[in-house]
Amino acid sequence: MLGHGSGGKLTRQLICDVFLPAFDNPVLGGMDDQAVLPSPKGKLAFTTDSFVVTPHFFPGGDIGKLAVCGTANDLAMCGARPLHLSASFILEEGLPIEDLRRVADSMRHECEGLGVHIVAGDTKVVPRGACDGLYLSTSGIGELGHGHTISCSGARPGDQILFSGTAGDHGIAVMAAREGIEFETELKSDCAAVWPLVRVLLEKRIEVHAMRDPTRGGVAGVLKEIAESSSVCIRVREAELPVRAEVRAACEMLGLDVLFVPNEGMFVAFVAPHDAERALHLMRAHPLGRNAQIVGEVLAAPAGSVYLRARAGGTRIVDLLPGEMLPRIC
């Protein structure tokens, strides 16, 4: 009800009944308007994101898991260990409390797996029809414990391009759940926090120059952004990009290009050529990277360009989408 966002007794009741049991930690338990945190020794990374996915629950995840993983992954893509998160909930009047508990429990589970805490939060309730049940915003702070820079502008000619899993799982899984499309095998979103796998690469001193998780815009969007930011040319081989059979079939049926379908638990890594095979071995030995593959390489020119060597032969230019192919998937 609207009173849950009034700042009065109902708001406190909602916090005490739903959020504190799910996110309980000494900082949040202080119930202050700010979180006072210990200062880490290394540099800090800071990020924020909003999540409006529909439906809120889908095979392999939900909006709460998506929010925690998505924010943690944004930190991990520069090599930062996630430390603390905040969460802001926009609730539509009439949202079942049990749905909110389920989302909060899912967030707690993901936070526990990462060893992070939600240390600050906010709740607002809007009238019926003002939003689609639940919108969620999360921010995160991470610690950079290594000395080198991993950035979208860091790719260099000669780098090998590794993809940590199968392309398009999240986008097709969410779209199928939304539209009631059934597959012979159960397709799940790849929604996951990738920091444990990134940490392995960093601890083994793999020379990673750039990383990015292919969310909106998919693999193609990420490659194009890195090609432009790093002023390099990227060449990828379609035959090397892992794609599940059901995802490929769905894309063919719906006329979608799997290169542009989002993932939420995979990443693209640009690795120095002398470390590429060792990085691939490490990724495949980890549960989050068992389907990893080297999918291409970086050339010097023409700067800002991405070329795809098609499975059927021939080469085509890959560019950013002019619009959004799959809305409300994150």
PDB file of C-alpha atoms in Angstrom, residues 145-148 150 156 195-209 211 269-280 282-283:
ATOM      1  CA  GLY A 145      43.855  -4.449  -5.501  1.00  0.00           C
ATOM      2  CA  HIS A 146      46.126  -4.657  -8.541  1.00  0.00           C
ATOM      3  CA  GLY A 147      48.446  -2.129 -10.113  1.00  0.00           C
ATOM      4  CA  HIS A 148      47.514  -2.192 -13.788  1.00  0.00           C
ATOM      5  CA  ILE A 150      41.793  -2.684 -17.242  1.00  0.00           C
ATOM      6  CA  ARG A 156      45.981  -3.437 -28.127  1.00  0.00           C
ATOM      7  CA  TRP A 195      33.987 -11.754 -10.050  1.00  0.00           C
ATOM      8  CA  PRO A 196      35.115 -15.252  -8.877  1.00  0.00           C
ATOM      9  CA  LEU A 197      36.319 -16.027 -12.412  1.00  0.00           C
ATOM     10  CA  VAL A 198      37.870 -12.592 -12.955  1.00  0.00           C
ATOM     11  CA  ARG A 199      39.692 -12.974  -9.643  1.00  0.00           C
ATOM     12  CA  VAL A 200      41.275 -16.219 -10.863  1.00  0.00           C
ATOM     13  CA  LEU A 201      42.644 -14.483 -13.970  1.00  0.00           C
ATOM     14  CA  LEU A 202      44.058 -11.630 -11.915  1.00  0.00           C
ATOM     15  CA  GLU A 203      45.556 -13.870  -9.236  1.00  0.00           C
ATOM     16  CA  LYS A 204      47.292 -15.917 -11.948  1.00  0.00           C
ATOM     17  CA  ARG A 205      48.663 -12.664 -13.379  1.00  0.00           C
ATOM     18  CA  ILE A 206      46.984 -12.973 -16.763  1.00  0.00           C
ATOM     19  CA  GLU A 207      47.733  -9.789 -18.724  1.00  0.00           C
ATOM     20  CA  VAL A 208      44.180  -8.529 -19.287  1.00  0.00           C
ATOM     21  CA  HIS A 209      43.938  -5.215 -21.143  1.00  0.00           C
ATOM     22  CA  MET A 211      36.993  -6.531 -20.212  1.00  0.00           C
ATOM     23  CA  ALA A 269      38.328 -10.328 -22.190  1.00  0.00           C
ATOM     24  CA  PHE A 270      41.118  -8.848 -24.292  1.00  0.00           C
ATOM     25  CA  VAL A 271      44.273 -10.693 -23.298  1.00  0.00           C
ATOM     26  CA  ALA A 272      47.922 -10.331 -24.354  1.00  0.00           C
ATOM     27  CA  PRO A 273      48.732 -13.011 -26.979  1.00  0.00           C
ATOM     28  CA  HIS A 274      51.356 -14.746 -24.815  1.00  0.00           C
ATOM     29  CA  ASP A 275      48.711 -15.300 -22.079  1.00  0.00           C
ATOM     30  CA  ALA A 276      45.714 -16.248 -24.241  1.00  0.00           C
ATOM     31  CA  GLU A 277      45.961 -20.048 -24.087  1.00  0.00           C
ATOM     32  CA  ARG A 278      46.719 -20.022 -20.361  1.00  0.00           C
ATOM     33  CA  ALA A 279      43.745 -17.721 -19.758  1.00  0.00           C
ATOM     34  CA  LEU A 280      41.502 -20.037 -21.787  1.00  0.00           C
ATOM     35  CA  LEU A 282      41.939 -21.185 -16.461  1.00  0.00           C
ATOM     36  CA  MET A 283      38.498 -20.083 -17.631  1.00  0.00           C
TER      37      MET A 283
END
